[in-house]
Short mmCIF file of C-alpha atoms in Angstrom, two decimals:
data_model
loop_
_atom_site.label_atom_id
_atom_site.label_comp_id
_atom_site.label_asym_id
_atom_site.label_seq_id
_atom_site.Cartn_x
_atom_site.Cartn_y
_atom_site.Cartn_z
CA MET A 485 -58.49 124.18 144.24
CA LYS A 486 -57.73 121.06 142.26
CA THR A 487 -55.60 121.43 139.12
CA THR A 488 -55.46 119.10 136.15
CA ASN A 489 -54.29 119.15 132.56
CA ASN A 490 -54.65 115.40 132.06
CA PRO A 491 -56.09 114.69 128.60
CA THR A 492 -57.73 111.46 129.81
CA PHE A 493 -60.46 113.41 131.61
CA GLY A 494 -63.43 112.76 130.61
CA SER A 495 -76.06 129.83 110.02
CA GLY A 496 -79.15 131.22 111.00
CA THR A 497 -81.05 134.45 110.85
CA ARG A 498 -79.39 137.25 112.76
CA ARG A 499 -81.52 139.76 114.60
CA ARG A 500 -80.57 143.40 114.77
CA ASN A 501 -82.28 146.19 116.59
CA SER A 502 -80.90 149.67 116.92
CA SER A 503 -83.02 150.50 119.96
CA ASN A 504 -81.93 150.40 123.60
CA VAL A 505 -78.63 152.14 122.89
CA SER A 506 -76.82 152.82 126.16
CA PRO A 507 -76.07 156.52 126.59
CA VAL A 508 -72.40 157.46 126.45
CA ILE A 509 -70.90 159.29 129.38
CA ASN A 510 -67.31 160.33 128.86
CA SER A 511 -65.55 160.66 132.20
CA ASP A 512 -62.43 162.06 130.47
CA GLN A 513 -64.06 165.43 129.98
CA CYS A 514 -62.74 168.20 132.24
CA LEU A 515 -65.81 169.43 134.08
CA PRO A 516 -66.44 171.53 137.18
CA PRO A 517 -67.03 169.39 140.29
CA SER A 518 -70.76 170.17 140.36
CA GLU A 519 -71.27 169.12 136.74
CA SER A 520 -69.09 166.06 137.21
CA PHE A 521 -71.15 164.98 140.23
CA SER A 522 -74.35 165.50 138.24
CA LEU A 523 -73.00 163.28 135.48
CA ASP A 524 -72.13 160.63 138.06
CA LEU A 525 -75.70 160.69 139.35
CA ILE A 526 -77.12 160.47 135.81
CA HIS A 527 -74.75 157.63 135.03
CA ALA A 528 -75.69 155.75 138.21
CA ALA A 529 -79.41 156.17 137.47
CA THR A 530 -78.97 155.04 133.87
CA GLU A 531 -76.96 151.98 134.86
CA THR A 532 -79.47 151.04 137.57
CA TYR A 533 -82.36 151.33 135.11
CA LEU A 534 -80.54 149.12 132.62
CA ILE A 535 -79.76 146.44 135.22
CA ILE A 536 -83.38 146.33 136.39
CA GLY A 537 -84.52 145.99 132.80
CA LEU A 538 -82.09 143.14 132.19
CA ILE A 539 -83.27 141.29 135.29
CA PHE A 540 -86.89 141.53 134.15
CA THR A 541 -85.81 140.28 130.73
CA LEU A 542 -84.24 137.22 132.35
CA ILE A 543 -87.33 136.60 134.48
CA SER A 544 -89.54 136.84 131.42
CA TYR A 545 -87.54 134.45 129.25
CA LEU A 546 -86.76 131.89 131.92
CA GLY A 547 -90.35 131.74 133.07
CA VAL A 548 -89.54 132.63 136.68
CA GLY A 549 -92.90 134.36 136.91
CA ARG A 550 -94.58 131.00 136.35
CA ASN A 551 -92.35 129.21 138.82
CA LYS A 552 -92.97 130.77 142.21
CA SER A 553 -90.20 128.89 143.99
CA ARG A 554 -87.58 130.15 141.52
CA ALA A 555 -89.03 133.66 141.71
CA VAL A 556 -88.70 133.64 145.50
CA SER A 557 -85.17 132.21 145.27
CA LEU A 558 -84.09 134.93 142.85
CA LEU A 559 -85.65 137.65 145.03
CA VAL A 560 -83.99 136.35 148.20
CA TYR A 561 -80.63 135.84 146.49
CA THR A 562 -80.64 139.35 145.02
CA SER A 563 -81.67 140.89 148.35
CA LEU A 564 -78.89 139.12 150.24
CA ILE A 565 -76.08 140.22 147.92
CA SER A 566 -77.48 143.72 147.25
CA PRO A 567 -75.55 145.45 150.10
CA GLY A 568 -72.28 144.36 148.53
CA LEU A 569 -73.38 145.22 145.01
CA LEU A 570 -74.41 148.70 146.13
CA LYS A 571 -70.94 149.29 147.56
CA VAL A 572 -69.37 148.19 144.28
CA ALA A 573 -71.76 150.46 142.36
CA TYR A 574 -70.78 153.38 144.59
CA GLN A 575 -67.08 152.80 143.91
CA PHE A 576 -67.76 152.39 140.21
CA CYS A 577 -69.72 155.63 139.87
CA LEU A 578 -67.36 157.82 141.89
CA SER A 579 -63.94 156.50 140.90
CA THR A 580 -61.78 158.92 138.90
CA HIS A 581 -59.75 156.01 137.53
CA ILE A 582 -62.51 154.53 135.38
CA ARG A 583 -63.22 155.55 131.80
CA ARG A 584 -66.90 154.72 131.47
CA SER A 585 -68.78 153.77 128.32
CA VAL A 586 -65.94 154.17 125.86
CA VAL A 587 -67.37 153.58 122.38
CA TYR A 588 -65.70 150.71 120.48
CA GLY A 589 -68.20 150.16 117.63
CA ASP A 590 -71.30 151.47 115.90
CA GLN A 591 -73.83 148.92 117.14
CA PRO A 592 -76.10 149.25 120.21
CA ARG A 593 -74.19 148.63 123.45
CA ASN A 594 -70.79 148.67 121.73
CA ARG A 595 -69.31 150.23 124.87
CA LEU A 596 -66.61 149.29 127.33
CA ASP A 597 -65.48 150.43 130.77
CA LEU A 598 -61.76 150.86 131.39
CA PHE A 599 -60.51 150.32 134.94
CA LEU A 600 -57.11 151.96 135.27
CA PRO A 601 -54.47 151.60 138.02
CA LYS A 602 -53.61 154.71 140.00
CA ASP A 603 -49.89 154.30 139.36
CA LYS A 604 -48.77 155.19 135.84
CA ASP A 605 -45.18 153.96 136.10
CA GLY A 606 -44.87 152.14 132.81
CA PRO A 607 -47.19 150.10 130.56
CA LYS A 608 -49.61 147.81 132.41
CA PRO A 609 -50.91 144.34 131.49
CA VAL A 610 -54.50 144.26 130.27
CA ILE A 611 -57.44 141.91 130.80
CA ILE A 612 -60.32 142.08 128.33
CA PHE A 613 -63.30 140.86 130.34
CA VAL A 614 -66.58 139.47 128.93
CA THR A 615 -69.30 139.03 131.54
CA GLY A 616 -71.93 136.29 131.48
CA GLY A 617 -75.69 136.49 131.92
CA ALA A 618 -77.31 133.64 129.98
CA TRP A 619 -76.73 135.54 126.71
CA MET A 620 -79.60 137.80 127.83
CA ILE A 621 -78.40 140.01 130.70
CA GLY A 622 -74.68 140.38 130.06
CA TYR A 623 -73.58 143.82 131.24
CA LYS A 624 -70.17 145.48 131.41
CA GLY A 625 -70.81 147.10 134.81
CA LEU A 626 -70.77 143.67 136.48
CA GLY A 627 -67.10 143.47 135.57
CA ALA A 628 -66.42 145.91 138.41
CA LEU A 629 -66.57 143.01 140.88
CA PHE A 630 -63.25 141.72 139.48
CA ALA A 631 -61.93 144.85 137.81
CA LEU A 632 -61.72 147.23 140.77
CA PRO A 633 -59.35 145.03 142.85
CA LEU A 634 -57.40 144.02 139.71
CA ALA A 635 -56.73 147.69 138.96
CA GLU A 636 -55.38 148.04 142.52
CA ARG A 637 -52.85 145.38 141.53
CA ASP A 638 -51.59 147.24 138.46
CA ILE A 639 -53.75 145.45 135.89
CA ILE A 640 -55.93 147.37 133.44
CA VAL A 641 -59.35 145.82 132.83
CA ALA A 642 -61.50 146.53 129.77
CA SER A 643 -65.01 145.26 130.56
CA LEU A 644 -66.95 144.86 127.31
CA ASP A 645 -70.67 145.33 126.76
CA TYR A 646 -72.36 143.60 123.84
CA ARG A 647 -75.79 143.07 122.34
CA ASN A 648 -77.91 140.60 124.32
CA TYR A 649 -80.82 138.51 123.12
CA PRO A 650 -83.31 139.55 121.74
CA GLN A 651 -81.36 142.65 120.69
CA GLY A 652 -79.00 140.29 118.89
CA THR A 653 -78.24 136.61 118.46
CA ILE A 654 -74.99 134.72 118.99
CA SER A 655 -73.40 135.93 115.73
CA ASP A 656 -73.98 139.53 116.81
CA MET A 657 -72.46 138.85 120.22
CA VAL A 658 -69.37 137.23 118.67
CA GLU A 659 -69.04 140.13 116.24
CA ASP A 660 -69.31 142.70 119.05
CA ILE A 661 -66.72 141.05 121.28
CA SER A 662 -64.30 140.62 118.37
CA GLN A 663 -64.65 144.30 117.56
CA GLY A 664 -64.13 145.19 121.22
CA ILE A 665 -60.94 143.11 121.38
CA SER A 666 -59.74 144.80 118.19
CA PHE A 667 -60.38 148.23 119.72
CA VAL A 668 -58.43 147.37 122.86
CA CYS A 669 -55.49 145.91 120.92
CA LYS A 670 -55.23 149.06 118.80
CA ASN A 671 -55.87 151.72 121.44
CA ILE A 672 -54.89 150.45 124.88
CA ALA A 673 -51.43 152.02 124.74
CA GLU A 674 -53.13 155.45 124.87
CA TYR A 675 -54.51 154.48 128.30
CA GLY A 676 -51.21 153.17 129.65
CA GLY A 677 -51.72 149.55 128.65
CA ASP A 678 -49.10 147.21 127.23
CA PRO A 679 -50.29 145.91 123.81
CA ASN A 680 -47.87 143.00 124.20
CA ARG A 681 -49.52 141.79 127.42
CA ILE A 682 -53.21 141.37 126.64
CA TYR A 683 -55.33 138.61 128.18
CA VAL A 684 -58.95 137.61 127.51
CA MET A 685 -61.25 136.47 130.29
CA GLY A 686 -64.87 135.29 130.01
CA GLN A 687 -67.40 134.24 132.62
CA SER A 688 -70.30 131.80 132.03
CA ALA A 689 -71.99 132.81 128.74
CA GLY A 690 -69.17 135.34 128.35
CA ALA A 691 -66.69 132.45 128.43
CA HIS A 692 -68.65 130.78 125.64
CA ILE A 693 -68.81 133.92 123.48
CA SER A 694 -65.15 134.84 123.95
CA SER A 695 -63.95 131.29 123.23
CA CYS A 696 -66.00 131.36 120.00
CA VAL A 697 -64.37 134.68 119.13
CA LEU A 698 -60.86 133.29 119.59
CA PHE A 699 -61.64 130.22 117.51
CA GLN A 700 -63.25 132.14 114.66
CA GLN A 701 -60.39 134.64 114.61
CA ALA A 702 -57.84 131.81 114.51
CA ILE A 703 -59.67 130.31 111.51
CA LYS A 704 -59.58 133.66 109.68
CA GLU A 705 -55.85 133.93 110.33
CA SER A 706 -55.15 130.40 109.17
CA LYS A 707 -56.99 131.13 105.91
CA GLY A 708 -55.06 134.34 105.30
CA GLU A 709 -58.14 136.55 105.57
CA THR A 710 -57.85 140.24 106.37
CA ILE A 711 -58.02 140.72 110.14
CA SER A 712 -58.05 143.70 112.50
CA TRP A 713 -56.37 141.85 115.39
CA SER A 714 -54.43 138.63 115.83
CA VAL A 715 -54.91 135.74 118.24
CA SER A 716 -51.15 135.87 118.71
CA GLN A 717 -51.68 139.19 120.54
CA ILE A 718 -53.52 137.33 123.32
CA LYS A 719 -51.12 135.99 125.95
CA ALA A 720 -53.65 133.66 127.62
CA TYR A 721 -57.35 132.94 127.88
CA PHE A 722 -59.14 132.57 131.26
CA GLY A 723 -62.56 130.90 131.25
CA LEU A 724 -64.78 130.92 134.36
CA SER A 725 -67.68 128.45 134.58
CA GLY A 726 -68.05 128.38 130.81
CA VAL A 727 -70.02 126.57 128.10
CA TYR A 728 -67.98 125.08 125.24
CA ASN A 729 -70.20 122.29 123.87
CA LEU A 730 -73.79 123.42 123.34
CA PRO A 731 -75.41 120.17 122.11
CA SER A 732 -74.30 118.36 125.27
CA LEU A 733 -76.07 120.88 127.51
CA VAL A 734 -79.35 121.61 125.71
CA GLU A 735 -81.36 119.10 127.75
CA HIS A 736 -79.65 120.13 130.98
CA PHE A 737 -80.51 123.79 130.41
CA ASP A 738 -84.09 122.89 129.51
CA SER A 739 -84.50 120.92 132.73
CA ARG A 740 -83.41 123.98 134.71
CA GLY A 741 -85.88 126.35 133.06
CA PHE A 742 -83.72 127.66 130.24
CA HIS A 743 -86.10 126.36 127.63
CA ARG A 744 -84.81 124.69 124.50
CA SER A 745 -86.75 127.02 122.20
CA ILE A 746 -85.15 130.10 123.73
CA LEU A 747 -81.62 128.65 123.52
CA LEU A 748 -82.16 127.70 119.88
CA SER A 749 -83.40 131.20 119.11
CA ILE A 750 -80.30 132.71 120.69
CA MET A 751 -78.02 130.27 118.84
CA GLU A 752 -79.77 130.80 115.47
CA GLY A 753 -81.27 127.33 115.20
CA GLU A 754 -80.35 123.78 116.07
CA GLU A 755 -78.10 123.49 113.03
CA SER A 756 -75.87 126.24 114.47
CA LEU A 757 -75.25 124.62 117.87
CA LYS A 758 -72.12 122.82 116.64
CA ARG A 759 -70.93 125.93 114.76
CA PHE A 760 -70.81 127.76 118.08
CA SER A 761 -69.27 124.92 120.10
CA PRO A 762 -65.46 125.29 120.23
CA GLU A 763 -65.02 121.87 121.81
CA ILE A 764 -66.61 120.23 118.77
CA LEU A 765 -64.94 122.44 116.18
CA ILE A 766 -61.37 121.89 117.37
CA GLU A 767 -61.71 118.17 116.62
CA ASP A 768 -62.10 118.88 112.90
CA PRO A 769 -58.79 117.94 111.16
CA SER A 770 -59.31 120.71 108.60
CA VAL A 771 -58.83 123.43 111.25
CA MET A 772 -55.62 122.16 112.81
CA ASN A 773 -53.71 125.23 111.57
CA ALA A 774 -56.23 127.42 113.36
CA VAL A 775 -56.07 125.40 116.58
CA SER A 776 -52.27 125.77 116.66
CA LYS A 777 -52.72 129.53 117.06
CA PHE A 778 -54.62 129.21 120.34
CA PRO A 779 -53.06 130.93 123.38
CA HIS A 780 -52.55 129.20 126.72
CA VAL A 781 -56.01 128.27 128.03
CA ILE A 782 -56.80 128.18 131.77
CA LEU A 783 -60.32 127.18 132.81
CA PHE A 784 -61.87 127.52 136.28
CA HIS A 785 -65.00 125.67 137.38
CA GLY A 786 -66.75 124.98 140.66
CA THR A 787 -67.48 121.35 141.50
CA ALA A 788 -70.89 122.37 142.92
CA ASP A 789 -71.92 124.28 139.77
CA TYR A 790 -75.38 123.03 138.83
CA SER A 791 -76.11 125.67 136.17
CA ILE A 792 -73.17 124.55 134.02
CA PRO A 793 -71.66 121.32 135.39
CA ALA A 794 -67.89 121.17 135.81
CA ASP A 795 -67.82 118.42 133.17
CA ALA A 796 -68.16 121.22 130.59
CA SER A 797 -64.69 122.53 131.40
CA ILE A 798 -63.20 119.09 132.11
CA SER A 799 -64.22 117.87 128.67
CA PHE A 800 -63.04 121.01 126.86
CA VAL A 801 -59.58 120.88 128.45
CA ALA A 802 -59.29 117.21 127.51
CA SER A 803 -60.19 118.04 123.90
CA LEU A 804 -57.75 120.95 123.78
CA ASN A 805 -54.94 118.77 125.08
CA ARG A 806 -55.72 116.07 122.51
CA VAL A 807 -55.14 118.51 119.66
CA GLY A 808 -51.98 119.97 121.17
CA VAL A 809 -53.25 123.16 122.80
CA ARG A 810 -51.68 124.03 126.13
CA ALA A 811 -54.68 123.94 128.47
CA GLU A 812 -55.19 123.57 132.21
CA LEU A 813 -58.18 123.13 134.49
CA LYS A 814 -58.58 124.54 138.00
CA LEU A 815 -61.42 122.82 139.82
CA CYS A 816 -62.71 124.79 142.81
CA ASN A 817 -64.09 122.36 145.37
CA GLY A 818 -67.60 123.07 146.64
CA LYS A 819 -68.02 126.27 144.62
CA SER A 820 -71.25 127.04 142.78
CA HIS A 821 -71.84 128.84 139.49
CA THR A 822 -72.04 132.26 141.13
CA ASP A 823 -69.41 131.68 143.84
CA LEU A 824 -66.42 132.14 141.54
CA PHE A 825 -67.56 135.52 140.28
CA VAL A 826 -70.06 137.02 142.76
CA GLN A 827 -69.88 135.64 146.30
CA ASN A 828 -66.09 135.29 146.35
CA ALA A 829 -65.70 138.87 145.12
CA LEU A 830 -68.08 140.16 147.81
CA ARG A 831 -66.32 138.04 150.42
CA GLY A 832 -62.99 139.81 149.86
CA GLY A 833 -59.68 138.62 151.27
CA LYS A 834 -57.84 135.72 149.66
CA ASP A 835 -59.46 134.03 146.68
CA GLU A 836 -57.98 131.12 144.74
CA VAL A 837 -59.20 132.25 141.30
CA PHE A 838 -58.42 135.95 141.71
CA ASP A 839 -55.01 135.31 143.26
CA TYR A 840 -54.06 132.78 140.58
CA ILE A 841 -54.88 135.23 137.77
CA VAL A 842 -52.92 138.07 139.38
CA ASP A 843 -49.88 135.87 140.01
CA TYR A 844 -50.07 134.46 136.46
CA ILE A 845 -50.19 137.88 134.80
CA HIS A 846 -47.40 139.34 136.94
CA GLY A 847 -45.33 136.14 136.86
CA GLY A 848 -41.66 136.84 136.16
CA ASP A 849 -41.98 140.52 137.15
CA ALA A 850 -40.44 140.73 140.60
CA ASP A 851 -41.25 144.42 141.02
CA ALA A 852 -44.91 143.93 140.12
CA LEU A 853 -45.24 140.95 142.45
CA ALA A 854 -43.65 142.97 145.25
CA LYS A 855 -46.25 145.72 144.72
CA VAL A 856 -49.03 143.13 144.73
CA ALA A 857 -47.73 141.79 148.05
CA THR A 858 -48.12 145.26 149.58
CA ALA A 859 -51.51 146.00 148.01
CA PRO A 860 -54.39 146.38 150.47
CA PRO A 861 -56.37 143.15 150.88
CA ARG A 862 -59.68 143.01 149.08
CA LYS A 863 -62.35 144.42 151.37
CA ARG A 864 -65.26 142.35 152.54
CA LEU A 865 -68.38 143.88 151.00
CA CYS A 866 -71.05 141.62 152.47
CA PRO A 867 -71.32 139.76 155.82
CA GLU A 868 -70.48 136.06 155.61
CA PRO A 869 -73.85 134.81 156.94
CA MET A 870 -75.61 136.71 154.13
CA LEU A 871 -73.29 135.24 151.51
CA MET A 872 -73.80 131.72 152.84
CA LEU A 873 -77.56 132.20 152.68
CA ALA A 874 -77.24 133.68 149.18
CA SER A 875 -75.47 130.54 148.00
CA MET A 876 -78.27 128.42 149.46
CA PHE A 877 -80.98 130.45 147.70
CA SER A 878 -79.20 131.08 144.41
CA PRO A 879 -81.38 129.93 141.48
CA PHE A 880 -78.33 129.80 139.21
#
């Protein structure tokens, strides 16, 4: 993994729909084993139905049905990683250390999953995780790939769900994630979390949404507006394979099947692309007070990422450094868009991104690092030949 922090590197209409509300299943309730098992089965069926629906949504909007080669690639890719995903789903549904579908707001899909460590010896650091999915299939359950092993290393993970397109547009997504962060900041102590050690992490489209949230919140603070949480409460921001400058990627996305018209609908029109591009906004001299409130930013990107080229993160880090924000870039050689989040998680064992984040969060805590050193290694969930083939067939 190559590291650099060198600065020389190169309002629209908002849609709301109250349908498709995810059912709430509260795993905190004290139930007889038979009823608890029944709820687990209902939850698993509900989650599976939602995931299938999201996949068909993606296929519909990206036109995979009209592009047979991409359709075949997606089918093969999904089939190859499915054994590992099923194992993760099994752990997710049966774990007694997960608080599923905690309600954080009053909009559809304002839910989060809390992954809690088994040990309760003192307040734990917290990662607020925002999954990707092309702004159309983001889903909190996918956070389990990272969250389950993080919880084994004494880190609480709050995986946030949010409205996807066409249920909502980018403003709705930003609003949802901001409200989710506010909920975690106010309530995490009740679940054993340390409100003074909260981190935000976004992946792909989730990295874009969460970075927009941090920037907009910093602007509100700098203007003295009433706020429900403060950027100063966030110790650091981790971005995986993210988008930070929309205008620079519109043509690239269009060439890969993510049609311009769909992207503009999600982003509320062409005039809003810059408004939701943190890399562009931080260059505005009028928001320097807001920029100064940014936490430490660490971005990860694969050099073989063809969905969102690594230049997206390289350029954003350079811009952040120019305006005085402490920002670093970790380039992962030969890694694709899905490697950092999916294949590496299913591969188990040592992982440069996962290990860096754990060491960063527990840095300076000798006892915590000692416990991490004795934690069981991440289990392999999928055979290596299948993962290698999955990377070859991945349409992302």
